[in-house]
XYZ file of C-alpha atoms in Angstrom:
759
model
C -32.280 -9.408 -21.418
C -29.968 -12.176 -20.787
C -28.245 -12.367 -17.103
C -24.848 -11.376 -18.773
C -26.074 -8.115 -20.168
C -27.648 -7.384 -17.000
C -24.504 -7.636 -15.040
C -22.797 -5.575 -17.762
C -25.251 -2.829 -16.829
C -24.951 -2.961 -13.449
C -21.135 -2.738 -13.556
C -21.392 0.210 -15.540
C -23.669 1.938 -13.144
C -21.287 0.922 -10.087
C -18.408 2.430 -11.950
C -20.227 5.629 -13.171
C -22.117 6.354 -9.557
C -18.793 5.297 -7.588
C -16.471 7.543 -9.507
C -18.994 10.474 -9.688
C -19.117 10.457 -5.991
C -15.215 10.084 -5.895
C -14.944 13.076 -7.685
C -17.727 14.819 -5.765
C -15.778 14.138 -2.367
C -12.713 14.700 -4.179
C -13.879 18.393 -4.950
C -15.304 18.777 -1.561
C -11.942 17.623 0.080
C -10.212 20.563 -1.762
C -12.603 23.070 -0.423
C -12.398 21.728 3.074
C -8.771 21.239 3.361
C -6.634 23.522 5.882
C -5.770 26.651 4.129
C -1.918 27.538 3.915
C -1.937 31.256 5.626
C 0.171 33.666 3.365
C 1.984 34.857 6.865
C 2.005 33.514 10.427
C 2.109 36.583 12.643
C 2.050 37.448 16.269
C -0.150 39.691 17.997
C 2.867 42.153 18.141
C 3.035 42.165 14.427
C 6.105 39.993 13.905
C 6.213 37.495 11.247
C 7.105 33.843 12.167
C 6.621 31.724 8.917
C 5.281 32.640 5.428
C 3.287 30.409 2.873
C 6.844 29.977 1.019
C 8.377 28.706 4.289
C 5.763 26.161 4.474
C 5.307 24.904 0.780
C 9.331 24.803 0.826
C 9.298 23.038 4.061
C 7.319 20.409 2.460
C 9.560 19.912 -0.197
C 12.397 19.792 2.189
C 10.476 17.034 3.974
C 9.868 15.203 1.008
C 13.528 15.315 -0.266
C 14.762 13.630 2.849
C 12.447 10.556 2.414
C 9.044 12.585 3.466
C 6.385 9.385 4.407
C 9.311 7.192 4.451
C 10.993 8.894 7.845
C 7.971 9.226 10.559
C 4.640 10.095 9.079
C 2.609 13.106 8.964
C -1.235 12.902 9.429
C -0.615 9.371 10.310
C 0.530 8.306 7.142
C 4.113 7.106 6.431
C 6.854 5.186 8.624
C 6.414 3.852 12.185
C 10.034 4.035 13.785
C 10.436 7.889 13.971
C 7.735 9.743 15.173
C 4.651 11.258 13.468
C 5.769 14.867 13.172
C 2.342 16.379 13.228
C 1.371 14.643 16.475
C 5.170 15.137 17.910
C 5.088 18.909 17.151
C 1.566 19.463 18.549
C 2.611 17.575 21.813
C 5.877 19.442 22.387
C 4.205 22.887 21.548
C 1.571 22.187 24.279
C 3.958 21.238 26.697
C 6.202 24.199 25.973
C 3.453 26.522 26.457
C 2.250 24.789 29.514
C 6.020 24.533 31.161
C 6.265 28.335 30.751
C 3.135 29.070 32.447
C 4.207 26.748 35.211
C 7.323 28.337 35.773
C 5.428 31.844 36.366
C 3.658 29.653 39.384
C 6.941 28.753 40.805
C 6.893 25.272 39.600
C 10.062 23.828 37.497
C 7.895 22.251 34.801
C 4.311 21.061 34.045
C 4.680 17.608 35.650
C 5.716 19.003 38.738
C 2.285 20.678 39.551
C -0.591 18.790 41.317
C -3.341 17.304 39.414
C -5.682 20.010 40.145
C -3.458 22.638 38.815
C -2.317 20.765 35.679
C -6.169 20.477 34.999
C -6.487 24.274 35.521
C -3.761 25.061 33.120
C -5.029 22.631 30.436
C -8.454 24.410 30.481
C -6.664 27.585 30.326
C -4.680 26.430 27.217
C -7.112 24.716 25.186
C -9.120 27.560 23.985
C -6.113 29.114 22.292
C -5.096 26.329 20.662
C -8.533 25.501 19.212
C -9.426 29.150 18.167
C -9.356 29.326 14.476
C -7.515 32.886 14.126
C -6.961 32.638 10.418
C -8.395 35.628 8.322
C -9.056 34.110 4.948
C -9.458 37.744 3.450
C -5.972 38.566 4.031
C -4.512 34.918 4.231
C -3.165 35.810 7.922
C -2.667 33.615 10.734
C -2.213 35.486 13.961
C -0.755 33.513 17.306
C -0.340 34.927 20.516
C 3.528 35.843 21.866
C 3.270 33.012 24.357
C 2.428 30.511 21.496
C 5.334 32.044 19.281
C 7.600 31.351 22.082
C 6.651 27.934 22.233
C 6.993 27.435 18.528
C 10.460 28.961 18.441
C 11.580 26.573 21.616
C 10.151 23.424 19.178
C 11.787 24.721 16.200
C 14.999 24.704 17.929
C 14.505 21.091 19.052
C 13.796 20.216 15.327
C 16.732 22.421 14.249
C 18.826 20.251 16.624
C 17.577 16.886 15.525
C 17.889 17.389 11.966
C 21.405 18.470 12.236
C 24.498 16.464 13.945
C 24.110 18.160 17.096
C 25.518 15.717 19.777
C 22.460 16.868 22.289
C 19.876 15.208 20.128
C 22.155 12.483 18.951
C 20.259 9.696 21.189
C 16.789 10.718 19.739
C 18.158 10.227 16.327
C 19.247 6.952 16.979
C 16.109 5.897 18.626
C 14.672 7.234 15.338
C 16.850 5.656 12.991
C 17.895 8.810 11.511
C 21.375 9.456 9.895
C 23.784 12.446 11.348
C 23.149 15.430 9.567
C 19.952 14.545 7.840
C 19.491 18.377 6.796
C 22.941 19.812 6.748
C 21.507 23.464 5.842
C 20.259 25.433 8.943
C 17.415 27.238 6.416
C 15.929 24.213 5.318
C 15.640 23.179 8.876
C 13.424 26.368 9.553
C 11.641 25.627 6.308
C 10.928 21.891 7.995
C 9.942 23.348 11.093
C 7.253 25.723 9.289
C 5.999 22.798 7.622
C 5.552 20.631 10.609
C 3.885 23.866 12.520
C 1.436 24.094 9.656
C 0.391 20.157 9.825
C 0.146 20.348 13.530
C -1.906 23.494 13.514
C -4.599 21.870 11.405
C -4.988 19.132 13.714
C -6.108 21.266 16.450
C -7.466 24.681 15.160
C -11.403 24.574 14.275
C -12.936 24.238 11.114
C -14.677 27.774 10.612
C -18.367 27.636 12.216
C -17.623 24.181 13.629
C -16.002 22.462 17.002
C -13.885 20.072 14.825
C -10.623 20.471 13.525
C -9.527 20.138 10.141
C -8.250 16.430 10.296
C -11.464 15.694 12.366
C -9.452 16.116 15.983
C -6.997 13.594 15.054
C -4.499 12.627 16.706
C -5.721 12.079 19.994
C -3.890 14.541 22.459
C -4.916 14.987 26.113
C -2.833 18.354 26.771
C -5.255 19.932 24.057
C -8.355 18.349 24.411
C -8.324 16.305 20.900
C -10.713 13.379 21.198
C -12.854 11.543 18.823
C -15.809 13.258 17.081
C -19.483 12.234 17.699
C -19.503 11.364 13.660
C -16.302 8.744 14.477
C -18.309 6.616 16.915
C -21.657 7.096 14.753
C -20.118 6.262 11.553
C -18.602 3.039 13.232
C -22.215 1.491 14.298
C -23.448 2.401 10.385
C -20.149 0.604 8.946
C -21.087 -2.346 10.830
C -24.416 -2.398 9.877
C -23.736 -1.870 6.301
C -21.120 -5.180 6.396
C -23.733 -7.069 8.403
C -26.364 -6.255 5.650
C -23.930 -6.821 2.515
C -23.074 -10.255 3.963
C -26.318 -11.291 4.264
C -27.317 -10.022 0.576
C -24.161 -12.042 -0.485
C -25.136 -15.222 1.527
C -28.590 -15.306 0.087
C -27.157 -14.805 -3.603
C -24.979 -17.644 -3.296
C -27.691 -19.951 -1.918
C -29.911 -19.163 -4.813
C -27.068 -19.818 -7.346
C -23.993 -21.606 -6.302
C -23.729 -24.821 -7.457
C -27.443 -25.221 -9.275
C -25.874 -26.392 -12.516
C -24.843 -29.866 -13.234
C -20.748 -30.713 -12.598
C -18.854 -30.274 -15.898
C -16.975 -33.212 -17.009
C -13.228 -32.125 -17.068
C -11.566 -33.062 -20.609
C -9.579 -36.527 -20.861
C -6.225 -34.758 -21.273
C -4.799 -31.286 -20.336
C -5.881 -28.911 -23.288
C -3.033 -26.481 -22.670
C -0.724 -29.266 -22.705
C 1.886 -28.770 -25.873
C 0.578 -25.129 -26.159
C 2.330 -23.403 -29.166
C 4.445 -20.945 -27.991
C 4.724 -17.809 -29.666
C 8.112 -15.428 -29.714
C 6.471 -12.947 -27.625
C 5.306 -15.413 -25.091
C 8.764 -17.018 -24.994
C 10.193 -13.345 -24.427
C 8.101 -12.850 -21.394
C 9.724 -15.666 -19.325
C 12.456 -12.483 -18.383
C 9.804 -10.715 -16.645
C 9.572 -13.837 -14.021
C 13.059 -13.745 -13.760
C 13.181 -9.910 -13.087
C 10.331 -10.789 -10.277
C 12.348 -13.366 -8.407
C 15.183 -11.042 -8.514
C 13.321 -7.961 -7.345
C 11.528 -10.147 -4.417
C 15.059 -10.969 -2.950
C 16.231 -7.444 -3.055
C 12.836 -6.692 -1.337
C 13.499 -9.185 1.317
C 17.305 -8.030 2.108
C 16.046 -4.444 2.080
C 13.233 -5.407 4.552
C 15.714 -7.251 7.020
C 17.869 -4.093 7.072
C 14.545 -1.770 7.478
C 13.571 -3.799 10.656
C 16.960 -4.385 12.110
C 17.140 -0.137 12.053
C 14.578 -0.269 14.712
C 17.024 -2.209 17.053
C 20.127 -0.660 16.411
C 18.814 2.759 15.151
C 21.854 3.681 12.857
C 23.659 0.568 12.545
C 23.457 -3.157 10.740
C 25.090 -5.493 13.379
C 28.034 -2.701 14.300
C 28.407 -1.428 10.856
C 27.224 2.113 10.261
C 24.757 1.697 7.607
C 23.172 4.883 7.529
C 25.790 6.875 6.378
C 25.421 5.066 3.074
C 21.702 3.507 3.101
C 19.549 5.465 5.588
C 16.148 4.024 7.023
C 14.364 6.261 5.072
C 16.046 5.013 1.832
C 15.755 1.216 2.731
C 12.270 1.931 3.538
C 11.594 3.413 0.186
C 13.107 0.853 -1.887
C 11.597 -2.139 0.371
C 8.049 -0.493 -0.128
C 8.463 0.217 -3.886
C 9.911 -3.123 -4.796
C 6.920 -4.937 -3.091
C 4.814 -3.149 -5.572
C 7.313 -3.558 -8.623
C 7.747 -7.327 -8.421
C 4.000 -8.027 -8.057
C 3.303 -5.624 -10.658
C 5.796 -7.314 -12.994
C 4.351 -10.553 -12.197
C 1.262 -9.359 -13.283
C 2.715 -7.775 -16.410
C 4.372 -10.363 -17.426
C 1.315 -12.693 -17.286
C -0.830 -10.354 -19.312
C 2.144 -10.429 -21.793
C 2.139 -14.528 -21.767
C -1.567 -14.863 -21.757
C -3.069 -12.339 -24.410
C -1.666 -14.262 -27.415
C -2.528 -17.774 -25.653
C -6.063 -16.178 -25.512
C -6.462 -15.129 -28.954
C -4.112 -17.354 -30.933
C -2.720 -14.263 -32.663
C 0.770 -12.945 -32.462
C 0.822 -9.417 -33.866
C 4.057 -8.048 -35.642
C 6.518 -6.828 -33.686
C 5.057 -8.040 -30.450
C 8.413 -9.646 -29.383
C 10.320 -6.582 -29.982
C 7.550 -4.855 -27.832
C 8.043 -7.170 -25.010
C 11.593 -6.788 -25.158
C 11.636 -2.725 -25.274
C 9.204 -2.848 -22.239
C 11.517 -5.100 -20.248
C 14.583 -2.526 -20.863
C 12.531 0.283 -19.940
C 11.209 -1.362 -16.665
C 15.183 -2.045 -15.714
C 16.098 1.556 -16.768
C 13.293 2.958 -14.393
C 14.174 0.977 -11.426
C 17.558 1.616 -11.630
C 17.344 5.480 -12.579
C 14.649 6.047 -9.920
C 16.612 4.159 -7.254
C 19.783 6.054 -8.213
C 17.984 9.270 -7.801
C 16.290 8.554 -4.657
C 19.742 7.853 -3.144
C 20.942 11.160 -4.212
C 17.934 12.840 -2.933
C 18.022 11.281 0.575
C 21.512 12.056 0.682
C 21.115 15.766 0.081
C 22.820 15.889 -3.051
C 20.311 17.434 -5.179
C 18.481 20.845 -5.281
C 14.529 20.924 -4.313
C 13.285 21.035 -7.767
C 15.776 18.166 -9.018
C 14.439 16.260 -6.409
C 11.036 16.474 -7.777
C 11.660 15.246 -11.123
C 14.356 12.685 -10.409
C 14.759 12.172 -7.014
C 12.558 11.367 -3.960
C 8.752 12.983 -4.080
C 8.590 11.448 -0.387
C 4.984 9.979 -0.848
C 4.756 6.445 0.358
C 4.398 3.809 -2.766
C 4.638 6.780 -5.260
C 7.965 7.893 -4.212
C 9.536 7.860 -7.836
C 10.336 11.535 -9.179
C 7.800 12.712 -11.735
C 10.461 11.843 -14.667
C 10.331 8.106 -13.669
C 6.561 8.258 -12.784
C 5.999 9.538 -16.380
C 8.406 6.728 -18.036
C 6.560 4.375 -15.899
C 3.174 5.563 -16.894
C 4.582 5.560 -20.643
C 5.569 1.847 -19.870
C 2.102 0.837 -18.755
C 0.333 2.455 -21.810
C 2.785 0.410 -23.773
C 1.710 -2.571 -21.714
C -1.724 -2.000 -22.432
C -1.124 -1.665 -26.249
C 0.777 -4.689 -26.300
C -1.908 -6.899 -24.397
C -4.860 -4.945 -26.182
C -3.808 -5.464 -29.662
C -2.922 -9.404 -28.891
C -6.367 -9.864 -27.189
C -8.259 -8.100 -30.227
C -9.376 -10.939 -32.096
C -10.300 -12.819 -29.034
C -12.255 -9.584 -28.058
C -14.022 -9.253 -31.774
C -15.097 -12.815 -31.497
C -18.786 -13.395 -30.125
C -18.700 -16.618 -27.883
C -19.234 -17.773 -24.274
C -15.518 -16.314 -23.459
C -15.983 -12.497 -25.049
C -17.227 -11.202 -21.866
C -14.306 -12.625 -19.550
C -12.073 -11.445 -22.293
C -13.642 -8.186 -22.438
C -13.182 -7.565 -18.513
C -9.868 -8.609 -18.920
C -9.063 -5.881 -21.622
C -10.689 -3.330 -19.325
C -9.024 -4.170 -16.288
C -5.758 -3.929 -18.547
C -7.064 -0.365 -19.658
C -7.512 0.575 -15.868
C -4.314 -0.756 -14.848
C -2.712 1.509 -17.584
C -4.515 4.406 -16.971
C -5.036 4.660 -13.332
C -1.389 5.130 -12.675
C -1.795 8.389 -14.210
C -3.770 9.620 -11.133
C 0.103 10.034 -9.386
C 0.780 12.769 -11.961
C -2.112 14.930 -10.811
C -0.245 16.748 -8.276
C 2.809 19.019 -8.430
C 5.780 20.034 -6.517
C 4.112 22.439 -4.244
C 0.638 20.827 -4.082
C -1.651 21.072 -0.844
C -0.818 18.071 1.294
C -4.652 16.908 1.241
C -4.721 17.035 -2.720
C -1.712 15.043 -2.835
C -2.987 12.401 -0.621
C -6.445 12.062 -2.387
C -4.554 11.686 -5.727
C -2.111 9.276 -4.098
C -4.708 6.828 -2.595
C -6.299 6.569 -6.469
C -2.919 4.978 -7.381
C -2.164 2.926 -4.159
C -5.907 1.575 -3.643
C -7.460 1.971 -6.842
C -4.536 0.662 -8.764
C -2.670 -1.566 -6.552
C -5.707 -2.640 -4.480
C -8.538 -2.555 -7.214
C -7.808 -3.079 -11.016
C -5.107 -5.699 -10.505
C -7.328 -7.805 -8.460
C -9.792 -7.704 -11.430
C -7.333 -8.639 -13.844
C -6.087 -11.460 -11.826
C -9.571 -12.729 -11.373
C -10.597 -12.626 -15.025
C -7.423 -14.441 -15.911
C -7.914 -16.932 -13.208
C -11.414 -17.937 -14.583
C -10.247 -17.729 -18.299
C -7.697 -20.400 -17.212
C -10.238 -22.763 -15.526
C -12.293 -22.514 -18.641
C -9.740 -23.234 -21.020
C -8.785 -26.192 -18.957
C -12.475 -27.554 -19.260
C -13.067 -27.131 -15.632
C -15.897 -24.614 -15.559
C -18.470 -23.679 -18.048
C -17.702 -20.220 -19.764
C -21.150 -18.884 -19.145
C -20.919 -19.473 -15.444
C -17.519 -18.147 -15.470
C -18.834 -15.215 -17.020
C -21.451 -14.261 -14.769
C -19.255 -15.330 -11.551
C -16.641 -12.857 -12.806
C -18.878 -10.129 -13.254
C -20.726 -10.644 -10.238
C -17.877 -10.769 -8.221
C -16.416 -7.470 -10.021
C -19.532 -5.642 -9.162
C -19.368 -6.879 -5.542
C -15.991 -5.680 -5.167
C -16.227 -2.524 -6.740
C -19.079 -1.527 -4.944
C -17.119 -1.189 -1.493
C -13.666 -0.931 -3.501
C -13.847 2.426 -5.068
C -15.760 4.577 -2.433
C -14.148 2.446 0.044
C -10.716 4.419 -0.764
C -11.847 7.177 1.555
C -11.185 5.069 4.717
C -7.505 6.236 3.968
C -8.639 10.132 3.958
C -10.784 10.506 7.193
C -7.927 12.744 8.767
C -6.501 14.629 5.720
C -9.053 17.525 5.869
C -11.891 15.510 4.533
C -15.340 16.755 6.004
C -17.778 14.313 7.590
C -19.166 13.456 4.420
C -16.027 11.638 3.370
C -15.726 9.782 6.997
C -19.349 8.430 6.591
C -18.804 7.317 3.076
C -15.525 5.993 3.459
C -16.674 3.910 6.557
C -19.895 2.868 5.241
C -18.362 1.390 1.501
C -14.972 0.181 3.262
C -16.984 -2.126 5.528
C -18.470 -3.434 2.101
C -15.097 -4.270 1.131
C -15.084 -7.084 3.787
C -18.328 -8.555 2.340
C -17.019 -10.652 -0.590
C -14.355 -12.068 1.890
C -17.221 -13.293 4.281
C -17.856 -16.655 2.016
C -14.124 -17.039 0.836
C -14.594 -20.373 1.867
C -16.741 -21.165 -1.062
C -14.134 -19.873 -3.452
C -11.447 -21.739 -1.969
C -13.599 -24.737 -2.174
C -14.309 -24.350 -5.747
C -10.421 -23.537 -6.439
C -9.743 -26.746 -4.273
C -12.298 -28.965 -6.246
C -10.647 -27.784 -9.382
C -7.524 -29.097 -8.401
C -8.853 -32.417 -7.954
C -11.165 -32.890 -10.713
C -8.995 -35.039 -13.022
C -5.303 -36.434 -12.592
C -3.710 -34.063 -15.067
C -4.320 -31.081 -12.983
C -1.732 -32.445 -10.830
C 0.633 -30.351 -13.354
C -1.150 -27.290 -11.794
C -1.306 -28.147 -8.090
C 1.133 -25.555 -7.002
C -0.097 -22.693 -8.818
C -3.627 -23.577 -7.128
C -2.134 -24.182 -3.994
C -0.878 -20.300 -4.191
C -4.358 -19.446 -5.350
C -5.644 -21.239 -2.195
C -3.241 -19.279 -0.135
C -4.761 -16.039 -1.686
C -8.330 -17.198 -0.245
C -6.835 -17.761 3.019
C -5.008 -14.340 3.485
C -7.913 -12.589 1.797
C -9.992 -13.663 4.841
C -7.209 -12.965 7.226
C -5.030 -9.997 6.174
C -7.524 -8.206 3.939
C -10.700 -9.214 5.842
C -10.035 -9.418 9.758
C -6.993 -7.544 9.881
C -8.503 -4.816 7.459
C -11.749 -4.523 9.511
C -9.906 -4.252 12.769
C -8.257 -0.879 11.459
C -10.746 0.512 8.818
C -13.498 1.929 11.066
C -13.204 5.764 11.812
C -12.887 4.865 15.573
C -9.968 2.263 15.136
C -8.217 4.342 12.642
C -8.401 7.253 14.858
C -5.964 5.443 17.647
C -4.179 2.891 15.364
C -3.585 4.765 12.061
C 0.379 4.705 11.936
C 0.730 2.036 14.606
C 2.004 -1.603 14.239
C -1.655 -2.620 13.477
C -1.382 -0.776 10.335
C 1.427 -2.680 8.791
C -0.273 -6.164 10.490
C -3.088 -5.410 7.547
C -0.391 -4.076 5.050
C 2.314 -7.339 5.216
C -0.581 -9.938 5.432
C -2.718 -8.444 2.550
C -0.019 -7.209 0.011
C 1.963 -10.056 0.144
C -0.480 -12.828 1.334
C -3.274 -11.533 -1.356
C -1.423 -9.914 -4.110
C 2.084 -11.555 -3.467
C 0.701 -14.796 -3.398
C -1.416 -13.930 -6.618
C 1.385 -12.830 -8.517
C 3.551 -15.727 -7.553
C 0.820 -18.312 -8.634
C 0.190 -16.431 -11.707
C 3.613 -16.740 -12.700
C 3.635 -20.484 -11.890
C 0.977 -20.777 -14.148
C 2.783 -19.096 -17.127
C 6.016 -21.170 -16.156
C 3.739 -24.198 -16.590
C 3.173 -23.671 -19.982
C 6.750 -21.505 -20.768
C 8.422 -24.867 -19.588
C 5.753 -27.387 -20.571
C 8.148 -30.570 -21.336
C 10.261 -29.906 -17.968
C 9.606 -31.994 -15.095
C 8.968 -29.787 -11.890
C 10.807 -30.912 -8.727
C 7.870 -30.221 -6.453
C 9.617 -30.344 -3.220
C 11.102 -27.226 -3.733
C 7.708 -25.483 -4.429
C 5.900 -27.521 -1.577
C 8.945 -26.136 0.717
C 8.592 -22.781 -0.694
C 5.016 -22.760 -0.245
C 4.938 -23.652 3.327
C 7.718 -21.140 4.151
C 6.233 -18.126 2.775
C 2.930 -18.930 5.093
C 4.528 -19.784 7.953
C 6.869 -17.155 8.085
C 4.059 -14.492 7.323
C 2.274 -15.760 10.162
C 5.036 -15.609 12.420
C 5.727 -12.071 11.375
C 2.276 -11.241 12.154
C 1.682 -13.015 15.419
C 5.053 -12.688 17.127
C 5.754 -9.069 16.240
C 3.346 -6.762 14.513
C 0.077 -7.756 16.459
C 1.077 -7.679 19.840
C 3.362 -4.552 19.500
C 0.470 -2.953 17.852
C -1.894 -3.798 20.758
C 0.679 -2.466 23.069
C 0.714 0.719 21.016
C -3.072 0.807 20.879
C -3.213 0.879 24.591
C -0.351 3.565 24.962
C -2.481 5.975 22.489
C -5.860 5.290 24.383
C -3.903 5.863 27.935
C -1.821 8.898 27.167
C -2.416 9.995 23.627
C -1.115 9.306 20.277
C 2.348 10.912 20.310
C 3.236 8.734 23.144
C 2.462 5.857 21.408
C 5.025 6.728 18.856
C 7.521 8.278 21.011
C 11.225 7.169 21.868
C 10.046 6.976 25.279
C 7.575 4.180 24.541
C 9.439 2.527 21.435
C 12.747 2.127 23.004
C 11.501 0.130 25.979
C 12.955 -3.395 26.344
C 9.666 -5.204 25.672
C 9.253 -3.838 21.995
C 13.100 -4.531 21.532
C 12.132 -8.232 22.332
C 9.095 -8.176 19.951
C 11.360 -6.603 17.405
C 13.969 -9.366 17.691
C 10.812 -11.788 17.597
C 10.584 -11.005 13.991
C 14.007 -12.764 13.142
C 12.118 -16.507 13.069
C 9.445 -15.282 10.776
C 11.731 -13.712 8.572
C 14.530 -16.177 8.304
C 11.536 -18.911 7.342
C 10.039 -16.446 4.859
C 13.297 -15.537 3.169
C 14.126 -19.654 3.024
C 10.537 -19.625 0.865
C 12.186 -16.877 -1.494
C 15.483 -18.632 -1.773
C 13.511 -21.691 -2.608
C 11.198 -20.159 -5.132
C 14.596 -18.874 -6.667
C 15.970 -22.392 -6.896
C 13.029 -24.023 -8.385
C 12.594 -20.866 -11.222
C 16.612 -21.098 -11.895
C 16.830 -24.685 -12.214
C 14.149 -24.648 -14.984
C 16.751 -22.941 -17.117
C 19.881 -24.144 -15.780
C 19.301 -27.784 -15.190
C 16.220 -28.681 -17.069
C 15.012 -32.355 -16.749
C 12.698 -33.443 -19.599
C 9.438 -34.246 -18.141
C 8.467 -38.437 -18.640
C 5.154 -38.895 -20.202
C 2.778 -40.767 -17.930
C 2.388 -43.543 -20.644
C 6.160 -44.228 -20.703
C 6.441 -43.929 -17.124
C 3.748 -46.502 -16.710
C 5.103 -48.883 -19.009
C 8.747 -48.508 -17.258
C 6.806 -49.363 -14.031
C 5.278 -52.682 -15.629
C 8.798 -53.581 -17.065
C 10.046 -53.274 -13.394
């Protein structure tokens, strides 16, 4: 049996086993998720909330931006509180204050340390006891707890209205005035927040661990990390070291054993014949630039909200573009422009690989382009109407804002985008088909490229697996199928296959060598990447089995990054293999940047937060976007730009490239991203981590902590990095625009040499 065939069998086994376990863990999550009671009643028989209140409250929360305004169970935006942790802290403090007043003190904080400890010890059993009756669907609470709940609900009623008493908090949380004008909606929102907080502290039946594995850290009620959280930290490190050792052994045995390949005397892709559909793909890259610029502008507004709260340099921006909206568009545009770069690459490269232009291919490329424009404009308009509370809850689900980070599109726009991805799959697949049918040394790479295209088209459909009133745990499970497996998974396999194919076509790598390397890399990546998804789900109702597998396999995601230097050296050697490779210098430089940020952003900063004990304290703090920014742009963004430049090199084959624009853009992107990470996100995240360890998670996200002068100073320290980064985008825009607006014909090397000799 050939090496290639064995690798294909291994890949099939990894995919089958990984997704079988994924589905099993998903079913286990649905079984162990916190129940939604039919009614919440007091010991005296008064109904406090109903199931309809809680489920409608979730829809209300989604309609105002959901995870784009604060977070729930740690998932979402960073400026406003985590509402689950905030409710839990306020409810516990309200009960303690009430008891303290019966002892003659003005508040709990006025008691002695001994009295405080005694009151907390009395309080904890009432919070942790599971009084939910599964037979009747009734959750019974004490009258004292009901009084505390009523007090916290009044606070939220004031906060989400235009009450002057809580205006300073709204400014600190970057909330617009009168976020929810309807008092009934504010009451339902309170019911949802109560339920999410109840799940974080109430023990599972027959256990001494809450439904969220004791997240968040809350000293008042004794929420502390579980023993499994510590234990699986150790095992995750063990798995990572073992994986790195095995990968190092593989490289020692296989890497560099073949004799070097003599590159062609001339660029094999020079003068490639462009088909009509390949020419039509150029407009996708124009849209990439437009979306990137829009994303950066919205990112600046979103970051500035952390300083002024409701204003942008004195302009009351929150009345027209609230924080939850600018952040929604900022995060979605990041995914959209990167995905568009890869979609355009697929449409350009497929006919180039096969040499086949199917009938009506150009019309399909143009129709898909128009559809993408309609989706972006329609979805963003719907989200504005939703956040401004101009839609009903049913209309919001279909056309407005679903409230789930990275998959915020209304269901209609989700379905439309899914159909568009299936059309992209059809267009790329039928153009690739002749190459797939050929049996040569490239067939495996082409086959893997096609399979990644299939996965990209189909896996976005996971976002359609939940409904308007689905359980929060169920939504989180399927949402991460999209965010982790679609964005972080199959797009990367697609990119690796494309890059390997390009190097083979350029005559720099043997087809068999590339095939083996791509298949092996895919196996290694998916071995950790599929089940590693569960590190996002430690605290959403997952049992300890989910924590164990998530911790173990997410550690394996770091393994292929450990030897990233070898990959970078290979890429660099390819760029210097022959003089004509200078034509591809800057696409390759962006690929080198991918290797660097893979190691730093995805590897170091990813492992910093991905173990169970780390994520217990830092989920939703600024160490999370430290990983998110450096991995999303540093890896996937740089990769998208590199692929775009490779395609532009073919689309503008005879046009001179002013490399000064690209050189400056490249370094501005990398320096700006590094400054953003090191001057703001890392120090702010470390300070928040210290606050969470000392005082609990709610304090680390509170206005009292985030409104300190030091935090404001660190936010302002984003300005240098943001300005440099934005300059990189403008320089890239200028370069791409000049390729069409003021093209300069490329001077052939022979002519240039003759001119030099004549001079």
